[in-house]
mmCIF file of C-alpha atoms and ligand atoms in Angstrom:
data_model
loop_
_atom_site.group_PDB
_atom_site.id
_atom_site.type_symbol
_atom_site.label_atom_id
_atom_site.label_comp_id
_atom_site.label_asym_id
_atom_site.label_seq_id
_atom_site.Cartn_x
_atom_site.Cartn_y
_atom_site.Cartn_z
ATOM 1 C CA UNK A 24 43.016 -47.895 -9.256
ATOM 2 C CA UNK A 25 41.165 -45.699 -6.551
ATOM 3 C CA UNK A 26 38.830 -43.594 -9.028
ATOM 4 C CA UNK A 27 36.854 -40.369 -7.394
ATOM 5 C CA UNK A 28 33.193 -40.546 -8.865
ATOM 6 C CA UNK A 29 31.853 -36.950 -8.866
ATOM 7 C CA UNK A 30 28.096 -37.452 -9.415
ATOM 8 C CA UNK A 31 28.768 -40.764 -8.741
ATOM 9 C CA UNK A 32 24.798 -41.365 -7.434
ATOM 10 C CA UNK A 33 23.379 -40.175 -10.082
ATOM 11 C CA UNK A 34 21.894 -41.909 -13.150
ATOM 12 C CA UNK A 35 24.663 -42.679 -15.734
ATOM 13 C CA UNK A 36 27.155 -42.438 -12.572
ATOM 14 C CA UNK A 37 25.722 -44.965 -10.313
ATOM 15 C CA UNK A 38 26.055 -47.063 -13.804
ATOM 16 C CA UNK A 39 29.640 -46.417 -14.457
ATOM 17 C CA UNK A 40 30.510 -47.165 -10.664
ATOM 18 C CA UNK A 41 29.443 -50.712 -10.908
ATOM 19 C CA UNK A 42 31.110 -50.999 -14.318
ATOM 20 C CA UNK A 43 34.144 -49.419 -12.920
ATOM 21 C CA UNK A 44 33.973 -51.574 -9.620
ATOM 22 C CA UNK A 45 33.424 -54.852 -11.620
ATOM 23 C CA UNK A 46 36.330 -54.345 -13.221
ATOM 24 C CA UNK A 47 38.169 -54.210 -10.112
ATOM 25 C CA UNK A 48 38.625 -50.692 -9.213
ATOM 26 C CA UNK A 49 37.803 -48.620 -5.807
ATOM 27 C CA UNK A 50 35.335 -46.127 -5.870
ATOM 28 C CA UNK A 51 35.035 -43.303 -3.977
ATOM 29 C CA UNK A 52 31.782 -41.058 -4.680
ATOM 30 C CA UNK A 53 31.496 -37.556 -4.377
ATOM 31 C CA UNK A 54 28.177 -35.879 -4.735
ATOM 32 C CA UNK A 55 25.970 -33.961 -3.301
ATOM 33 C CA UNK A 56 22.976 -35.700 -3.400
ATOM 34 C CA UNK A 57 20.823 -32.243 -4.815
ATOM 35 C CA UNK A 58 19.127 -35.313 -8.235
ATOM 36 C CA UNK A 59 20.348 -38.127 -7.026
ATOM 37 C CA UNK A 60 19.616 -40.458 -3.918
ATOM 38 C CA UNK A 61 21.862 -42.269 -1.172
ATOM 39 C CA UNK A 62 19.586 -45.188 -1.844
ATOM 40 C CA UNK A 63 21.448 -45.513 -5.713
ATOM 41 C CA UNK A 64 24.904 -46.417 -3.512
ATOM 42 C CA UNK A 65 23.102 -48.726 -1.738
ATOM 43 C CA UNK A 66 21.962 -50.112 -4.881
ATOM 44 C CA UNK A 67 25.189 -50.315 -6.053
ATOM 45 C CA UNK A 68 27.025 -52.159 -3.109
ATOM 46 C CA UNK A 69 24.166 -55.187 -3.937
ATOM 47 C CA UNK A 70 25.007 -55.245 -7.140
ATOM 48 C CA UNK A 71 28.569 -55.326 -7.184
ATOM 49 C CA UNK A 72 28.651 -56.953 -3.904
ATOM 50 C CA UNK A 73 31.550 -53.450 -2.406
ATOM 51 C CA UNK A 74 30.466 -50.842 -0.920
ATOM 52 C CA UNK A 75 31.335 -47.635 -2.542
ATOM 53 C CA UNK A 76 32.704 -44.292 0.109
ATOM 54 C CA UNK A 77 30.660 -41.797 -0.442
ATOM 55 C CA UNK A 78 31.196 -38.170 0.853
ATOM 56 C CA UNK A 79 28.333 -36.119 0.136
ATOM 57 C CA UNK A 80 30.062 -32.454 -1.049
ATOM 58 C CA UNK A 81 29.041 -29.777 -3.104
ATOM 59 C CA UNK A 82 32.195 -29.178 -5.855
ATOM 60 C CA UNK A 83 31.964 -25.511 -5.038
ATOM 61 C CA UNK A 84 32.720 -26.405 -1.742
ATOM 62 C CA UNK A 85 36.706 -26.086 -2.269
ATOM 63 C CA UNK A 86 37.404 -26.624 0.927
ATOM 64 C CA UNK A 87 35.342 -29.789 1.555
ATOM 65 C CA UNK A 88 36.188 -31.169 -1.857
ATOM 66 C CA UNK A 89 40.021 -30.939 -1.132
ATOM 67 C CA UNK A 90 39.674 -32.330 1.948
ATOM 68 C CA UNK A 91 38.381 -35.598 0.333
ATOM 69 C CA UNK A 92 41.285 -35.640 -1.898
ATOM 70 C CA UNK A 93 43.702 -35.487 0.926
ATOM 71 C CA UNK A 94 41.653 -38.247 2.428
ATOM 72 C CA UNK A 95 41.049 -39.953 -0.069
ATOM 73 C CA UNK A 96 44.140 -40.206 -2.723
ATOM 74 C CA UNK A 97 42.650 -40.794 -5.710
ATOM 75 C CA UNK A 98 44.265 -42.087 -9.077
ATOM 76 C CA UNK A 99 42.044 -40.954 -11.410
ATOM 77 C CA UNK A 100 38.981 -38.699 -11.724
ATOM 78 C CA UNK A 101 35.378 -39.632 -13.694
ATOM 79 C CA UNK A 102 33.078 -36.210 -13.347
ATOM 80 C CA UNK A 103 29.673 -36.142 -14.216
ATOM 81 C CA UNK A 104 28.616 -33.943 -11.560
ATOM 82 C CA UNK A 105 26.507 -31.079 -12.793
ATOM 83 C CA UNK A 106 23.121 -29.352 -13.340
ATOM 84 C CA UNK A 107 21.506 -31.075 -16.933
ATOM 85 C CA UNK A 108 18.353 -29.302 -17.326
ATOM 86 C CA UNK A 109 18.323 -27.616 -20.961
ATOM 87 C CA UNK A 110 15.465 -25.354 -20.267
ATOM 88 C CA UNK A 111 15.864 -24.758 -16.844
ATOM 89 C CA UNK A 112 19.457 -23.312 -17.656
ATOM 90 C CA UNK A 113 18.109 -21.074 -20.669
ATOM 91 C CA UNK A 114 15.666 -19.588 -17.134
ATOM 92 C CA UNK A 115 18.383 -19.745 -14.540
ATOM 93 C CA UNK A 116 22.081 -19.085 -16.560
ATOM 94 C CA UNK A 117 23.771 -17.619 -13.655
ATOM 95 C CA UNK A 118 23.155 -21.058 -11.594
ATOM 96 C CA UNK A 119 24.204 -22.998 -14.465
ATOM 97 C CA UNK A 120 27.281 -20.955 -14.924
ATOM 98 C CA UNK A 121 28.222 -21.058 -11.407
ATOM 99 C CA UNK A 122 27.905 -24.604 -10.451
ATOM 100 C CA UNK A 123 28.924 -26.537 -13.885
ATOM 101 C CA UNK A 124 31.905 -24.199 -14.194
ATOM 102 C CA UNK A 125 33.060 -23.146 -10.395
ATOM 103 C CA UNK A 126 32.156 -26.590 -9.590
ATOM 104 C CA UNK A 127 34.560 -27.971 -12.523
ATOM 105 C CA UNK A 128 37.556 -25.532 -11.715
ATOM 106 C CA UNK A 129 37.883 -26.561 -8.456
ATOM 107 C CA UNK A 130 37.638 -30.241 -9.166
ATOM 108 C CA UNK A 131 40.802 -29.591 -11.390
ATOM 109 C CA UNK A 132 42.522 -27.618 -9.020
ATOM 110 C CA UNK A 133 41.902 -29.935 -7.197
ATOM 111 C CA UNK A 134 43.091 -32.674 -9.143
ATOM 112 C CA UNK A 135 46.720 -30.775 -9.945
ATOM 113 C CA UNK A 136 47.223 -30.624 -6.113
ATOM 114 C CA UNK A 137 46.951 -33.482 -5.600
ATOM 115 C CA UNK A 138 48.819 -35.131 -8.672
ATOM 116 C CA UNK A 139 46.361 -36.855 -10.372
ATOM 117 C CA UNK A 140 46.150 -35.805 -13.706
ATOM 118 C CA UNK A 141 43.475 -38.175 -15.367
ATOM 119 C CA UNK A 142 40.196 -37.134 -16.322
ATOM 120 C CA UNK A 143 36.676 -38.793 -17.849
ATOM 121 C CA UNK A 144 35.285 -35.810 -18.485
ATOM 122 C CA UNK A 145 30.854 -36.336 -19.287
ATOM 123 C CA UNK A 146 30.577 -33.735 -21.629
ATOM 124 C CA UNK A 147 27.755 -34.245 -24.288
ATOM 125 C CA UNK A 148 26.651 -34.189 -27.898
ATOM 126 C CA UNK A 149 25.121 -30.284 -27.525
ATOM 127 C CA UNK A 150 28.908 -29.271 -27.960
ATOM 128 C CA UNK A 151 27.854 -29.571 -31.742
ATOM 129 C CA UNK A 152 25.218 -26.683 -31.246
ATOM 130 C CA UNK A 153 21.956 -26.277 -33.262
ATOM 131 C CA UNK A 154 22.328 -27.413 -36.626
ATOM 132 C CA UNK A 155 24.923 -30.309 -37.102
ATOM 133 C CA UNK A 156 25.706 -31.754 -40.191
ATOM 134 C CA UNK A 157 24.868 -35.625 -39.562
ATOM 135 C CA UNK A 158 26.105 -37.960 -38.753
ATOM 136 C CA UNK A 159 28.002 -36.012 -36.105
ATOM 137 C CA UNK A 160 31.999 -35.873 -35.997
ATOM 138 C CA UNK A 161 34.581 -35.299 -33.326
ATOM 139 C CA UNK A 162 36.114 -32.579 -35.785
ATOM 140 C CA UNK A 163 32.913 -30.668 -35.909
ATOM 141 C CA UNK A 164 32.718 -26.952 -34.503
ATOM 142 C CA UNK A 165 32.188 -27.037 -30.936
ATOM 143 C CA UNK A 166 29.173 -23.817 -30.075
ATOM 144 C CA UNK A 167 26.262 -23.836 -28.003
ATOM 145 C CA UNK A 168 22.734 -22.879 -28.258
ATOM 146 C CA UNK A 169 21.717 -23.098 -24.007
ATOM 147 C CA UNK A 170 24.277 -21.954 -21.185
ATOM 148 C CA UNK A 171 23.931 -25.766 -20.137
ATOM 149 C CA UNK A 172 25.609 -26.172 -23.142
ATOM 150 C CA UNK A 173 27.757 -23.514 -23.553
ATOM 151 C CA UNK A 174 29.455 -24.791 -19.708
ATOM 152 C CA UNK A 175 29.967 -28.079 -21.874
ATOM 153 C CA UNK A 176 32.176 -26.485 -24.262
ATOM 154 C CA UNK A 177 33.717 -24.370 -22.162
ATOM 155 C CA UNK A 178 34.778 -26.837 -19.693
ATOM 156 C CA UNK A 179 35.825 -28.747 -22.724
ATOM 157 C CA UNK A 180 37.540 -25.704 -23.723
ATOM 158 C CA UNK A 181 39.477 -25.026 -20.030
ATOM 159 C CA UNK A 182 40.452 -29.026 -20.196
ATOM 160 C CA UNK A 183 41.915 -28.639 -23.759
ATOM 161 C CA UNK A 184 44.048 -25.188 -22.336
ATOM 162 C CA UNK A 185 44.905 -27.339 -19.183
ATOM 163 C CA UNK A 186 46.780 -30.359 -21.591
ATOM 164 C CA UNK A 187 48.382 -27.700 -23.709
ATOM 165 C CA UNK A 188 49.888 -26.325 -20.523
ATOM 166 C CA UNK A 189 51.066 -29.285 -19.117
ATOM 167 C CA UNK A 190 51.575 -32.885 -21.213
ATOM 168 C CA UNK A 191 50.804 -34.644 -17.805
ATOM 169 C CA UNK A 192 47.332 -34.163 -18.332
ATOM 170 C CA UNK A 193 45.419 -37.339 -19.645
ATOM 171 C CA UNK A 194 41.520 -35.896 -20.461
ATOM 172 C CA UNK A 195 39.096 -37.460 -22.231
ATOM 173 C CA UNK A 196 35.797 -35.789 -23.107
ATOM 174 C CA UNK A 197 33.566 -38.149 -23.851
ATOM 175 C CA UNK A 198 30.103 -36.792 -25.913
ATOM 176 C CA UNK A 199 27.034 -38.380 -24.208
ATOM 177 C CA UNK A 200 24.393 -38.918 -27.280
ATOM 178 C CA UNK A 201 21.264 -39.567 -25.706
ATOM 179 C CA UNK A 202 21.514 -42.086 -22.596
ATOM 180 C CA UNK A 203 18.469 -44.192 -21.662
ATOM 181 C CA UNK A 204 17.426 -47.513 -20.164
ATOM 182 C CA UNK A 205 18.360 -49.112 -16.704
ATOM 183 C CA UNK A 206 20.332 -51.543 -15.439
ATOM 184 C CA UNK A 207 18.653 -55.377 -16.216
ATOM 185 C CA UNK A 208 18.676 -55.782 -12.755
ATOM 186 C CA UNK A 209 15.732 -53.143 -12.300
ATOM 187 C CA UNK A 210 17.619 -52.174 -9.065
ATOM 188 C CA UNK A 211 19.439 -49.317 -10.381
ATOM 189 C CA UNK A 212 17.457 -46.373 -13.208
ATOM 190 C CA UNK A 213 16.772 -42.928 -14.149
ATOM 191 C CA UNK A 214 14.488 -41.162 -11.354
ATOM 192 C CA UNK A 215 13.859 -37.486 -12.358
ATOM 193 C CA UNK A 216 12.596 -34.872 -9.606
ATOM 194 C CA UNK A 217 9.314 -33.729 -10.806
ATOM 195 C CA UNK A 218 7.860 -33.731 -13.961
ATOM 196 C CA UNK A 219 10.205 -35.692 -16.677
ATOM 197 C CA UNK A 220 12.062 -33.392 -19.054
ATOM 198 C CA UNK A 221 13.109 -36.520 -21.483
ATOM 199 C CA UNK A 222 11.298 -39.092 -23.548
ATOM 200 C CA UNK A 223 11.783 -42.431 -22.020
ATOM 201 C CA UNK A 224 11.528 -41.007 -18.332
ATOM 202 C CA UNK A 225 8.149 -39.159 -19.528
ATOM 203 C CA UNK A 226 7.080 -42.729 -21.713
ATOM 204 C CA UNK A 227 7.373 -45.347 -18.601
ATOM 205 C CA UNK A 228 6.118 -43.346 -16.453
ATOM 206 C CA UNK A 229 2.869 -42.679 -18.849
ATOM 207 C CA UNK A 230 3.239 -46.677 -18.695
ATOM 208 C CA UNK A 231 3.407 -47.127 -14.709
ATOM 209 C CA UNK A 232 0.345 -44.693 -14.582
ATOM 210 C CA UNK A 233 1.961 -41.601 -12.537
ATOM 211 C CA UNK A 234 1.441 -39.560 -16.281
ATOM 212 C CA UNK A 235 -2.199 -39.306 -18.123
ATOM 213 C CA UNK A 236 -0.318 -39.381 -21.435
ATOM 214 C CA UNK A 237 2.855 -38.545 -23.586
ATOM 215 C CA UNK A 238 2.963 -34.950 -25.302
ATOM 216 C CA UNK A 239 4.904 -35.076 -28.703
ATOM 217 C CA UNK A 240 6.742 -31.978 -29.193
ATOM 218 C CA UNK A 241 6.673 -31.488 -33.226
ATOM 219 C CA UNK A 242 5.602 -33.651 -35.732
ATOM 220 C CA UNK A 243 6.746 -31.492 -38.634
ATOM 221 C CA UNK A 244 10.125 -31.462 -38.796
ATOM 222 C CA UNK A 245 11.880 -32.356 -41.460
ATOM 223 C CA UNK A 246 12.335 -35.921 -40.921
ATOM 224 C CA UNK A 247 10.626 -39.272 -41.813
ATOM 225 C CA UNK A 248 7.603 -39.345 -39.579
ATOM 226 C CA UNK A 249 8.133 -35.691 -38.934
ATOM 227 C CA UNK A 250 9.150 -35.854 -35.222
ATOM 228 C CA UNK A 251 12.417 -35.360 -34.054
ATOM 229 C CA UNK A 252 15.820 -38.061 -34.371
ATOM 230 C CA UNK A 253 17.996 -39.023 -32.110
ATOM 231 C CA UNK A 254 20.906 -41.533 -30.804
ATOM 232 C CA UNK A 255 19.510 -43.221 -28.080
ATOM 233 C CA UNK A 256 22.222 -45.433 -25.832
ATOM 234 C CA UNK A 257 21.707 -47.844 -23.363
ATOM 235 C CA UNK A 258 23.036 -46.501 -20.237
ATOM 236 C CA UNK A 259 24.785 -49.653 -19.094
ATOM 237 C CA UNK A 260 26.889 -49.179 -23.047
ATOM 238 C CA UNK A 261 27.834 -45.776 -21.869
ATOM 239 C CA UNK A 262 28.875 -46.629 -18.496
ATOM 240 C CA UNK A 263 31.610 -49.153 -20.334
ATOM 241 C CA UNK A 264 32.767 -46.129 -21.857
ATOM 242 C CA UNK A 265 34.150 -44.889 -19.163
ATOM 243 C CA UNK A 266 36.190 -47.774 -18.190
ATOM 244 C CA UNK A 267 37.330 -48.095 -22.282
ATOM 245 C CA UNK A 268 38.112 -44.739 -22.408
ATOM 246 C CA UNK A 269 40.338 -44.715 -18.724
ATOM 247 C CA UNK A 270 41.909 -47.807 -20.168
ATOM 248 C CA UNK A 271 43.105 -45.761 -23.391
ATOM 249 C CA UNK A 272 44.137 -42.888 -20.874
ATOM 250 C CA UNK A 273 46.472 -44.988 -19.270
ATOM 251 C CA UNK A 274 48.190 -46.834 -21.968
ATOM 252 C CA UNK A 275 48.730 -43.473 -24.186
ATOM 253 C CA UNK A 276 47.453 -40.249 -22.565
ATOM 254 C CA UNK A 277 46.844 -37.331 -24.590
ATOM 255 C CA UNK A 278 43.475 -34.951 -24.969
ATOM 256 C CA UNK A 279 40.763 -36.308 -26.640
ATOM 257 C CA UNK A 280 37.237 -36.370 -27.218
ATOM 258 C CA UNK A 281 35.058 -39.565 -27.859
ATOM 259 C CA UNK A 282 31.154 -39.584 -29.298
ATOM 260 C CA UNK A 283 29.333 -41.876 -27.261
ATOM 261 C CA UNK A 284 27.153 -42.706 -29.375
ATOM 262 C CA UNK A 285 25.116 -45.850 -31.496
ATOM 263 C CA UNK A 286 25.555 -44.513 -34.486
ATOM 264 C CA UNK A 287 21.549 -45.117 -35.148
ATOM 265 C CA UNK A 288 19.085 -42.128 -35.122
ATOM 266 C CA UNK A 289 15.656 -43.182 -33.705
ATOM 267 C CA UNK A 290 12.548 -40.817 -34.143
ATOM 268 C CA UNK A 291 9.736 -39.369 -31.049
ATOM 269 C CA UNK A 292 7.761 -42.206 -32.772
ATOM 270 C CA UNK A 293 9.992 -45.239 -33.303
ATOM 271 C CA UNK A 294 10.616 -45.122 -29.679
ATOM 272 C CA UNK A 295 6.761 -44.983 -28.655
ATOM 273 C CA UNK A 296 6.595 -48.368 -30.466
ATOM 274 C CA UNK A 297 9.582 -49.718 -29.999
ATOM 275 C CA UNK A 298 8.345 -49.534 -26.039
ATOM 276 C CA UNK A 299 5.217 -50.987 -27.054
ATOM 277 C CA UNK A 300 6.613 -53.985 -28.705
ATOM 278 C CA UNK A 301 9.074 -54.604 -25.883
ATOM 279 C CA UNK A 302 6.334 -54.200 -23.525
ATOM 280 C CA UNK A 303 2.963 -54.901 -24.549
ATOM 281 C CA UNK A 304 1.605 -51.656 -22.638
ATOM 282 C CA UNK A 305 -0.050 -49.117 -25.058
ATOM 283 C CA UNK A 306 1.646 -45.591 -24.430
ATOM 284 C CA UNK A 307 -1.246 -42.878 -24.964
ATOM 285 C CA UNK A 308 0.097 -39.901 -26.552
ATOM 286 C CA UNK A 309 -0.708 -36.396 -28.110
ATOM 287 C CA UNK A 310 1.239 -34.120 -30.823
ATOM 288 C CA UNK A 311 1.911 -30.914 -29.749
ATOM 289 C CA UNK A 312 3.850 -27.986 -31.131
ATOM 290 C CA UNK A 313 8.228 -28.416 -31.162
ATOM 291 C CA UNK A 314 9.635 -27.895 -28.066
ATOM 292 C CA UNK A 315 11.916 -24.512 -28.081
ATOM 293 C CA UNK A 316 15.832 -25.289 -28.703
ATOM 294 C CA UNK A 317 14.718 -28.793 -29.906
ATOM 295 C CA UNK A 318 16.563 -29.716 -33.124
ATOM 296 C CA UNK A 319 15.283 -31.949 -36.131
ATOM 297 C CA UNK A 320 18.036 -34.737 -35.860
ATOM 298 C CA UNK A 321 21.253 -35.568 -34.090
ATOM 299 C CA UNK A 322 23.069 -38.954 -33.859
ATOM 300 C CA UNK A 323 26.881 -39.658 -33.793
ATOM 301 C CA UNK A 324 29.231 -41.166 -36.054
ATOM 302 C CA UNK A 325 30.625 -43.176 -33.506
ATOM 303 C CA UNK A 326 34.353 -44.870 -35.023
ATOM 304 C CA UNK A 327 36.582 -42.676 -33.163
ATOM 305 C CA UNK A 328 35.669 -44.617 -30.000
ATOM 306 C CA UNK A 329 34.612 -47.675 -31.553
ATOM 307 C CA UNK A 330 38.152 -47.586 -33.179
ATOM 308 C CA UNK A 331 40.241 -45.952 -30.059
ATOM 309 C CA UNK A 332 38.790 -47.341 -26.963
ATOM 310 C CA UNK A 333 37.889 -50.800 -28.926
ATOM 311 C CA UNK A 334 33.890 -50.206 -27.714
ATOM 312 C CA UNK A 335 30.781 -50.105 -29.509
ATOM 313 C CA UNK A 336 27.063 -49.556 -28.565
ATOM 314 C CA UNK A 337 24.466 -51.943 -30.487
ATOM 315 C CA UNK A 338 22.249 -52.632 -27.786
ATOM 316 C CA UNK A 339 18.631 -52.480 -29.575
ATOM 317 C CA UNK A 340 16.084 -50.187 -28.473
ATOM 318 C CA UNK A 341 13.599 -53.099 -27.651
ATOM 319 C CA UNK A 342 15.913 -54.315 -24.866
ATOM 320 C CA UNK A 343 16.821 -50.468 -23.973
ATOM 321 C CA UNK A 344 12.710 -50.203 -23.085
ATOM 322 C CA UNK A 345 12.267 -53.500 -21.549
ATOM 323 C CA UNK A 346 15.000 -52.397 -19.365
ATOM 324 C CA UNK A 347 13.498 -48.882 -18.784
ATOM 325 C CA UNK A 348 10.179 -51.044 -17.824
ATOM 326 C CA UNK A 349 11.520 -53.414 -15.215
ATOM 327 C CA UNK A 350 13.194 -50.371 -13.015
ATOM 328 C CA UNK A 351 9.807 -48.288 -13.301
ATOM 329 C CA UNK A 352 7.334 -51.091 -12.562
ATOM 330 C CA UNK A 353 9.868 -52.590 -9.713
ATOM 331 C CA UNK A 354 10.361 -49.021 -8.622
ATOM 332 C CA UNK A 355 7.277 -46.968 -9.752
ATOM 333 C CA UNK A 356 7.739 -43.695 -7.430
ATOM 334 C CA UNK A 357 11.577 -44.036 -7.751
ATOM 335 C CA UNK A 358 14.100 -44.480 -5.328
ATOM 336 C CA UNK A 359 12.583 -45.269 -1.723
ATOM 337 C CA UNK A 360 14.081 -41.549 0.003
HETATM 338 N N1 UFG B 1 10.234 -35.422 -26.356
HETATM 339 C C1 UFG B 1 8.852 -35.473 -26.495
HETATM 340 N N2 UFG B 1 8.101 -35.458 -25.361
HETATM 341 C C2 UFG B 1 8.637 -35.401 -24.114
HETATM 342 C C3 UFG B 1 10.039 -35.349 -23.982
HETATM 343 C C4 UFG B 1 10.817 -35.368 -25.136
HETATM 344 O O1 UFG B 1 8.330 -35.521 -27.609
HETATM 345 O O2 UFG B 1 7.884 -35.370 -23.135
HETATM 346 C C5 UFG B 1 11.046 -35.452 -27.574
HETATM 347 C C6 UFG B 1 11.935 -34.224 -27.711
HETATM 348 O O3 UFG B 1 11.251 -33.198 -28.358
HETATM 349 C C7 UFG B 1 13.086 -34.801 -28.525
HETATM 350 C C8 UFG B 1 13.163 -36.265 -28.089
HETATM 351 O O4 UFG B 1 11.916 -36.552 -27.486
HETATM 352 O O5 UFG B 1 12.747 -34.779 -29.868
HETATM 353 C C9 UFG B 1 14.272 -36.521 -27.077
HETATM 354 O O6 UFG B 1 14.137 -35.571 -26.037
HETATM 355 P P1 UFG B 1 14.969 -35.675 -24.689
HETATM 356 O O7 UFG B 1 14.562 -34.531 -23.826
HETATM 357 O O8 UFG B 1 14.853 -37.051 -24.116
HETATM 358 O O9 UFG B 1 16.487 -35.530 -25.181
HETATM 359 P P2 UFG B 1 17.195 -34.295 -25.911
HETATM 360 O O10 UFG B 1 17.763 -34.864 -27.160
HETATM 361 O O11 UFG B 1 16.349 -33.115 -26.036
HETATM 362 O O12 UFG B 1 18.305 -33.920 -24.835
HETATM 363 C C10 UFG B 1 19.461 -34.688 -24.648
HETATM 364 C C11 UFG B 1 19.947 -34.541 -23.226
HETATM 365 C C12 UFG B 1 20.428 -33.117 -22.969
HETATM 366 C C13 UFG B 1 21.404 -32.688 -24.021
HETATM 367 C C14 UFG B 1 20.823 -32.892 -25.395
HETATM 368 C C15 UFG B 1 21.860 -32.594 -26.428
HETATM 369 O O13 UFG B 1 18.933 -34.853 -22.312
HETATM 370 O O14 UFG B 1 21.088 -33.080 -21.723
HETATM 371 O O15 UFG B 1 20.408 -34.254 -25.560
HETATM 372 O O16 UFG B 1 21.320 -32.493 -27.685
HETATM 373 F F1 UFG B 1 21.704 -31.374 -23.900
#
């Protein structure tokens, strides 16, 4: 199939676009390059040996965004394109608002112009809101406690509307739990703008020396060491997702949402020596007070997907920081522009 990439140079996208090329599609990438790096499609094309189109647009650019798809044709439709920052949505809601949810209305509009009617849709494990009963269900209330979230259930939401409307439709929303790593290579990784908002961003690049030391936000909740839990998935697992979960699309259609998920919580701690063990480099860290918005524990129950798409996520946390470690030490300021 030809498959439209929005976001597709970003971190978990540049991922999925070699899983999805692999596997023998065409990619075409849309994004506009605002956290993410032409260098990543360059990246890309060695690894999977094809060079992926890439049209750098903004999705509220409606214009430029249905030019590509008269260019462009596409079969099928993975987004990921959007602004990710919890806190920085909490500051800035009206940005949030505007880009995640202009930005996604157009790419559908899009899309029904054009008649292609099948979505992977990167929507993410916040849809469960602030205190989830654990593990965490498909079935679960959907709420929000950041407008980065609430765009996540709303555009989850506007998709569900869109299939009610019009059987045609074949969405999947698949729930991100927490995606980390790189891929083995150490060509392709996570390179945040400025200071690190998550763990294993912040931890490597304590390791690669660019950070004095770690800050742990909370070591009093109500957990076994006391900092916080979470479902931590190897980015290269999550990327396969996307082609298990276009594979389903195709065969039966439907709305549906997936948990993306290991199924395995993993505390602040854990992870601090899980790198250490992987790596042999000592991470330095202090305890600070919780983080605002942070919650004690979240991980999925993953056997919707494991069950419907026929995919599962073991991949061990060791090899999820050895990976981390190759792409920062091969790569220690990031991508080269
Ligand atoms: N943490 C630290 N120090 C840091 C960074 C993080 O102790 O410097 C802790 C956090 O307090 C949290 C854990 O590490 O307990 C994981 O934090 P991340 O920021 O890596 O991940 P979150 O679980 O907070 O956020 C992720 C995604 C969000 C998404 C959210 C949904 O990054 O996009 O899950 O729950 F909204």
């Amino acid at each position: 199939m030809r498959i439209l990439v929005t976001g597709g140079a970003g971190y978990i996208g540049s991922h999925t676009v070699v899983v999805l090329q692999d596997a023998g599609h065409e990619v075409v990438i849309v994004d506009d390059l605002s956290n993410s790096s032409a260098s990543a499609v360059d990246r890309i094309a060695e690894i999977a040996g094809k060079v992926p189109e890439l049209h750098q647009v903004d999705l509220c650019d409606r214009d430029a965004l249905f030019e590509v798809f008269s260019r462009t044709r596409p079969e099928a439709i993975v987004h990921f394109a959007a602004l990710k920052a919890v806190g920085e949505s909490v500051a800035q809601p009206l940005r949030y608002y505007r880009n995640n949810l202009i930005g996604g209305l157009n790419l559908f509009e899009a899309m029904g112009e054009h008649d292609c009617r099948t979505l992977v849709f990167s929507s993410s494990c916040t849809v469960y809101g602030g205190a989830p009963a654990l593990p965490l269900r498909e079935g679960a209330p959907t709420w929000a406690v950041s407008p980065y979230g609430w765009t996540k259930v709303m555009l989850e939401q506007i998709l569900t509307d869109l299939h009610a409307a019009d059987g045609r439709w074949r969405i999947g929303s698949l729930r991100y739990f927490n995606p980390v790593g790189a891929h083995p290579s150490g060509r392709l990784g996570e390179d945040p703008r400025g200071m690190p908002n998550n763990l294993l961003p912040f931890i490597t690049q304590v390791a690669v020396g660019r950070r004095e030391r770690l800050t742990v936000f909370g070591a009093d909740y109500p957990t076994p060491d006391g900092t916080c839990v979470r479902d931590y998935i190897h980015v290269v697992d999550l990327a396969e997702g996307h082609l298990a979960a276009l594979r389903r699309l195709q065969d039966r259609g439907g709305y549906h949402t997936w948990n993306l998920g290991t199924g395995r919580g993993h505390s602040v701690l854990e992870v601090i020596a899980a790198f250490e063990r992987a790596t042999g480099i000592a991470v330095p860290y202090e305890v600070a007070g919780g983080r605002p918005g942070d919650i004690a524990a979240s991980y999925a129950d993953p056997s919707r997907a494991n069950e419907e798409l026929g995919w599962r996520s073991d991949t061990s946390l060791e090899t999820i920081c050895a990976d981390a470690w190759r792409w920062q030490q091969a790569n220690p300021d990031g991508y080269p522009n």
